[in-house]
JSON list of C-alpha atoms in Angstrom, two decimals:
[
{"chain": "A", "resi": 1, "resn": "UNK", "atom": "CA", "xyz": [7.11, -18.87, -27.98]},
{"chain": "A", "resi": 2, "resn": "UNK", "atom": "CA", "xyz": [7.36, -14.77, -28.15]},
{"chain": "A", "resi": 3, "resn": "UNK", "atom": "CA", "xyz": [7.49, -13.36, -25.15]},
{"chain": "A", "resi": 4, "resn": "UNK", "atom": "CA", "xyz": [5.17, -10.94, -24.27]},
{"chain": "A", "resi": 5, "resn": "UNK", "atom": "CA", "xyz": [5.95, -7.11, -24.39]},
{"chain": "A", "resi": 6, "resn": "UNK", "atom": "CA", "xyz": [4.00, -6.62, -20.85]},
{"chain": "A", "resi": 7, "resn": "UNK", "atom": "CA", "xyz": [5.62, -6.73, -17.30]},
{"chain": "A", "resi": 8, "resn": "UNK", "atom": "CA", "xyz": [4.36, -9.86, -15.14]},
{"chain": "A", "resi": 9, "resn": "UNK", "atom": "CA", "xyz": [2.30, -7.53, -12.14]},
{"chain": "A", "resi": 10, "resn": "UNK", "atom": "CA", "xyz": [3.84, -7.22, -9.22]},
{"chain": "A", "resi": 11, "resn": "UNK", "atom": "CA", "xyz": [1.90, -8.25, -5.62]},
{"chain": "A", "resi": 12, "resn": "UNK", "atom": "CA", "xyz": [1.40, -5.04, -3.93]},
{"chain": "A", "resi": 13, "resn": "UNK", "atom": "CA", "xyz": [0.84, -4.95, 0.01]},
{"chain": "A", "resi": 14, "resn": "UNK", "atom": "CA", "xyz": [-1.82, -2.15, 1.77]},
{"chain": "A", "resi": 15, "resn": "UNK", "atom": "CA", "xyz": [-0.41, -1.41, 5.32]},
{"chain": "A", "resi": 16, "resn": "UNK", "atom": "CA", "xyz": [-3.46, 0.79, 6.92]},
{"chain": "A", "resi": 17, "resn": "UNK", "atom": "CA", "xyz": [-2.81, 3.85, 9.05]},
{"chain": "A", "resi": 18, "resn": "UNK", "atom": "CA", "xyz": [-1.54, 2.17, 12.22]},
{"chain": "A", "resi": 19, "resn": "UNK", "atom": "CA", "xyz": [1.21, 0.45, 9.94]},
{"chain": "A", "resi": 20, "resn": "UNK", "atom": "CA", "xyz": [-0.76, -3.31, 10.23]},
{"chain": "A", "resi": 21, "resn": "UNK", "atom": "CA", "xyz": [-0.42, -5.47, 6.45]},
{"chain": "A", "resi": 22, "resn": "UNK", "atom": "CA", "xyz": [-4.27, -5.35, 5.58]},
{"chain": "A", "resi": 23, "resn": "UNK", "atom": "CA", "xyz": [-4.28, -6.77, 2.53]},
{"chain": "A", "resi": 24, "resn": "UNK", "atom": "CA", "xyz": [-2.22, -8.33, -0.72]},
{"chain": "A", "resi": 25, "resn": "UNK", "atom": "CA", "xyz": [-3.59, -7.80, -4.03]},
{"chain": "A", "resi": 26, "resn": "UNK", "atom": "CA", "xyz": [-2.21, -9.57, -7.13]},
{"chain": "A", "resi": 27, "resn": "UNK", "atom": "CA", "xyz": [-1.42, -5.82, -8.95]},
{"chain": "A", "resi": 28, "resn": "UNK", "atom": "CA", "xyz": [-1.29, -2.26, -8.94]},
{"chain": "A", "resi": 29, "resn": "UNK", "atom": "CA", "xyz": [-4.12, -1.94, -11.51]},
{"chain": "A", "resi": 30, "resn": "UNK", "atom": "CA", "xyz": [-6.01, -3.90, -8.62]},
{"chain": "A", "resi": 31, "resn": "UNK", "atom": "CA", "xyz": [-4.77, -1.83, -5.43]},
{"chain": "A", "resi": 32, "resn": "UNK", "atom": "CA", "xyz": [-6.48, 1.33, -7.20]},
{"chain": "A", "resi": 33, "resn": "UNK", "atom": "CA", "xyz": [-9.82, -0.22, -7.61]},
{"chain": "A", "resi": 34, "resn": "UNK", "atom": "CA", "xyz": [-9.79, -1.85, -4.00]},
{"chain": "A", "resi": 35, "resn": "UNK", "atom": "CA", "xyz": [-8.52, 1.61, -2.50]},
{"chain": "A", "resi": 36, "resn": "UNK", "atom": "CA", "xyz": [-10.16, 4.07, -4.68]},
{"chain": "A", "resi": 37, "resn": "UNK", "atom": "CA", "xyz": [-6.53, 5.98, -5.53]},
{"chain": "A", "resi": 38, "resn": "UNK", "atom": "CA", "xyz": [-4.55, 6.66, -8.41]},
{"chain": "A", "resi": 39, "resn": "UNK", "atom": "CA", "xyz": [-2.71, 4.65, -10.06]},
{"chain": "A", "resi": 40, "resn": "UNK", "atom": "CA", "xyz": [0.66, 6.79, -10.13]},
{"chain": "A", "resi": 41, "resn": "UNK", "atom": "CA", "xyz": [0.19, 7.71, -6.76]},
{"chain": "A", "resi": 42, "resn": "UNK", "atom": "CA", "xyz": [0.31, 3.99, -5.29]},
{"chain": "A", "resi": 43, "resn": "UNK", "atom": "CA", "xyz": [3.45, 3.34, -7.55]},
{"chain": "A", "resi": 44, "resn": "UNK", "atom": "CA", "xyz": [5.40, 6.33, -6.14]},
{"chain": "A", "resi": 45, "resn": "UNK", "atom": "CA", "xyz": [4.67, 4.39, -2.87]},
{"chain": "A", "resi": 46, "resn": "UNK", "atom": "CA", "xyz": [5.67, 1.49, -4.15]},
{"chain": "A", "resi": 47, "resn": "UNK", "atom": "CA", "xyz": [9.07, 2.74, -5.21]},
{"chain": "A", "resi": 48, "resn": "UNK", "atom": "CA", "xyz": [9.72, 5.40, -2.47]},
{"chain": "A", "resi": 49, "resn": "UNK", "atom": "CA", "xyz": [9.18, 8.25, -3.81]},
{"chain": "A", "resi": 50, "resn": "UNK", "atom": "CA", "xyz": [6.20, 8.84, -1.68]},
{"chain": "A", "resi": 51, "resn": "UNK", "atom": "CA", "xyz": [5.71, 8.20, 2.12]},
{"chain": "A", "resi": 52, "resn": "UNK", "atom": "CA", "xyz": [1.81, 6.99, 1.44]},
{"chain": "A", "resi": 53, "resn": "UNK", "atom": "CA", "xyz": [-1.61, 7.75, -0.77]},
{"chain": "A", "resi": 54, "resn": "UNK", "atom": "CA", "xyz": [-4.82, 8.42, 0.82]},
{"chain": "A", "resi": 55, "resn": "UNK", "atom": "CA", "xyz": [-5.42, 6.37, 4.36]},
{"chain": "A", "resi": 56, "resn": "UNK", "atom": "CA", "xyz": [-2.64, 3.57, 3.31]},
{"chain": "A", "resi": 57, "resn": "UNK", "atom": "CA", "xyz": [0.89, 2.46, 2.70]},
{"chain": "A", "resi": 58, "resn": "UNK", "atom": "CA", "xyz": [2.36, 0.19, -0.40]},
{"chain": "A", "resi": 59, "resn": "UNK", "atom": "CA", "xyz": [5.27, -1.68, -1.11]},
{"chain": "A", "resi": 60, "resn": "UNK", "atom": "CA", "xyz": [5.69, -4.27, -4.00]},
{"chain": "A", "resi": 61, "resn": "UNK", "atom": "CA", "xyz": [6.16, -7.84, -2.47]},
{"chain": "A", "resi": 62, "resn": "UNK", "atom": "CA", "xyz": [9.62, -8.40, -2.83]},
{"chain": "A", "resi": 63, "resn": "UNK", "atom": "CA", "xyz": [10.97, -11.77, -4.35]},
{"chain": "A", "resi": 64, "resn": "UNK", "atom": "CA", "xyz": [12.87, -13.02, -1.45]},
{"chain": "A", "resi": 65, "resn": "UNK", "atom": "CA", "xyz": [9.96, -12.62, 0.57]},
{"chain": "A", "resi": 66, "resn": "UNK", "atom": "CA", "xyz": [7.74, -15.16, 1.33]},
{"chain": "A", "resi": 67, "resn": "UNK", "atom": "CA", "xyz": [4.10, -14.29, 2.73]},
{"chain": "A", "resi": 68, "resn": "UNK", "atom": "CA", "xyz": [1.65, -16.45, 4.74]},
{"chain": "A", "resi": 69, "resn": "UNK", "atom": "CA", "xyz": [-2.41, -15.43, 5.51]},
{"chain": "A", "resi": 70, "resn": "UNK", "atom": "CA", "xyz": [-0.98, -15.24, 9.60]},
{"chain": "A", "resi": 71, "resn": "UNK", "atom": "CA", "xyz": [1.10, -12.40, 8.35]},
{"chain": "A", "resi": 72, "resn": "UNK", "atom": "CA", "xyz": [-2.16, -10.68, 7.53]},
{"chain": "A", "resi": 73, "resn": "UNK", "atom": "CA", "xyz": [-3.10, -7.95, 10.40]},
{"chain": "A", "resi": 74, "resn": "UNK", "atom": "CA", "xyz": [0.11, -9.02, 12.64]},
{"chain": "A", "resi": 75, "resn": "UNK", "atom": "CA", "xyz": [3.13, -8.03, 9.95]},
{"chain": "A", "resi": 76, "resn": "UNK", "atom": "CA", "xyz": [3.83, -4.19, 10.48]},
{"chain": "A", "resi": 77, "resn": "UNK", "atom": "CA", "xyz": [5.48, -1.89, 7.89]},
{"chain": "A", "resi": 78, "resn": "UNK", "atom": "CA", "xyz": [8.46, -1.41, 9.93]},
{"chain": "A", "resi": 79, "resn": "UNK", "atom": "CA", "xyz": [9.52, -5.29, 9.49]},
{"chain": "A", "resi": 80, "resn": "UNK", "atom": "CA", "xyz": [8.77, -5.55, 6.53]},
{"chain": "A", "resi": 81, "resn": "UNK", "atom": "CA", "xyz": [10.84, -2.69, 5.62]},
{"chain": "A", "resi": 82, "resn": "UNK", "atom": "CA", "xyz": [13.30, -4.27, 7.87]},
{"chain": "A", "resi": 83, "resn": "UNK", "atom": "CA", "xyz": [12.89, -7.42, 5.81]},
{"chain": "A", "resi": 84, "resn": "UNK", "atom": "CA", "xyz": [13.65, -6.05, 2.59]},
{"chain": "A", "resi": 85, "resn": "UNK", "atom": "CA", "xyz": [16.51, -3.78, 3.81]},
{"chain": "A", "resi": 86, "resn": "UNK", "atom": "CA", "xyz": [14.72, -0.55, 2.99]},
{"chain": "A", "resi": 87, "resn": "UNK", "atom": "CA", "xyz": [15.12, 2.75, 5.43]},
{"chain": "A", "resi": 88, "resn": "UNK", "atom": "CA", "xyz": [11.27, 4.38, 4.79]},
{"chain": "A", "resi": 89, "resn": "UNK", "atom": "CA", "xyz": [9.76, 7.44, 6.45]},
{"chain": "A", "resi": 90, "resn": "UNK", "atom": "CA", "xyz": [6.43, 7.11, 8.23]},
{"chain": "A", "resi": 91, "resn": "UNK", "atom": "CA", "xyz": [3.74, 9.24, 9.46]},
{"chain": "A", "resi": 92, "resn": "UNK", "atom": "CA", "xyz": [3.14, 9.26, 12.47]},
{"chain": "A", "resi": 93, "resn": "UNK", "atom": "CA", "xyz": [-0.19, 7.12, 13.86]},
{"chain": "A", "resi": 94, "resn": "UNK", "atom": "CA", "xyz": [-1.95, 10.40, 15.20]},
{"chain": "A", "resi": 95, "resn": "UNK", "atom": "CA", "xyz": [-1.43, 12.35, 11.79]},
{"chain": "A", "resi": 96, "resn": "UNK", "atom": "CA", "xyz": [-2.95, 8.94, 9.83]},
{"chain": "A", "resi": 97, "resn": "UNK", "atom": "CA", "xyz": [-5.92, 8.72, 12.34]},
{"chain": "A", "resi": 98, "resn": "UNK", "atom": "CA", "xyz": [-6.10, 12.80, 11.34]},
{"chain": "A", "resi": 99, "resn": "UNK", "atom": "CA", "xyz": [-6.22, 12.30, 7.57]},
{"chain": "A", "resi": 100, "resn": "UNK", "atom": "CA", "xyz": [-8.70, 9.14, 8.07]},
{"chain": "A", "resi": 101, "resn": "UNK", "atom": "CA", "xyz": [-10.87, 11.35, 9.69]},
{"chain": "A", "resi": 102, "resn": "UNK", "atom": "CA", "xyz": [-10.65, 14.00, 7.21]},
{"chain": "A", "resi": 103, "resn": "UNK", "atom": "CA", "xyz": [-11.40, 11.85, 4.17]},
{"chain": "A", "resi": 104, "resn": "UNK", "atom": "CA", "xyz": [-14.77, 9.77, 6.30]},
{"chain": "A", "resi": 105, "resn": "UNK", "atom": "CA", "xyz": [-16.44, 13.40, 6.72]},
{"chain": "A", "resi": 106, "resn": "UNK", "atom": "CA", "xyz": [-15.12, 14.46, 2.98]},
{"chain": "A", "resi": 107, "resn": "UNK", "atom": "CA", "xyz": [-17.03, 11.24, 1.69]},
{"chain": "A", "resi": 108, "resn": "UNK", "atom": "CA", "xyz": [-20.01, 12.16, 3.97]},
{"chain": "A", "resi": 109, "resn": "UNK", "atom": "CA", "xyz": [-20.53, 15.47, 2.22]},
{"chain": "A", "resi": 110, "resn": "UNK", "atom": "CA", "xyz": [-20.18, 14.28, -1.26]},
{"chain": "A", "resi": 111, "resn": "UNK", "atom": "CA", "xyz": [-23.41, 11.38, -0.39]},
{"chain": "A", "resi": 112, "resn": "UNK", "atom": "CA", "xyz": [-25.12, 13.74, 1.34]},
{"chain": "A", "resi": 113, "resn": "UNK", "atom": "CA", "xyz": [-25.09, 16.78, -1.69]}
]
C-alpha cells in the first residue's frame, strides 16, 4: 500500500479567554471554520510562536495525552501546558475580556452597515 504524501491532522484544542478547554476539533482546517480565523494564525498558536488568535488559545493535542468530554470546560491552559511540559505566555483575563469586547461591537458594525 503507498503511503499517502499528506500529514494525518492533528486534534487541535480552543481554550477561550478565561483559559477554560472549550472545544476539540479533529483539525486545523476545522478550527478556522469553527472560529472564523486564519489558518496560519491558529498554527503559530499551535507551535508557539504566537500567544493566541482572535478571542482563543490553541495547542495541538499531544500524543501522550489522553482527553475525556469531563475535561471539557474544567481543563485550563495552564495544566495542560503543565501536562505537556511546555512554559507558554498568557494574556491576562482582563486584556481577553478587552479584545472580546472589541471584536462583539466590530461584528455589530459590519451587520448593521
Amino acid at each position: 500500500m503507498r503511503r499517502s504524501k499528506f500529514r494525518r491532522p492533528c486534534k487541535v484544542l480552543i481554550f477561550n479567554g478565561a483559559r477554560v478547554l472549550v472545544a476539540v476539533v479533529r483539525s486545523l482546517h476545522c478550527a478556522a471554520e469553527l472560529t472564523h480565523e486564519n489558518k496560519s494564525a491558529i498554527h503559530n498558536c499551535c507551535t508557539g510562536k504566537s500567544v493566541r488568535s482572535g478571542i482563543y488559545y490553541y495547542r495541538q493535542l499531544h500524543p501522550d495525552i489522553l482527553l475525556e468530554m469531563d475535561d471539557l470546560d474544567n481543563l485550563t491552559l495552564k495544566e495542560y501546558d503543565d501536562l505537556c511540559g511546555i512554559k507558554r505566555k498568557y494574556i491576562s483575563t482582563r486584556k481577553m475580556a478587552h479584545i472580546r469586547q472589541r471584536a462583539a461591537a466590530k461584528r455589530k458594525l459590519a451587520v448593521n452597515d
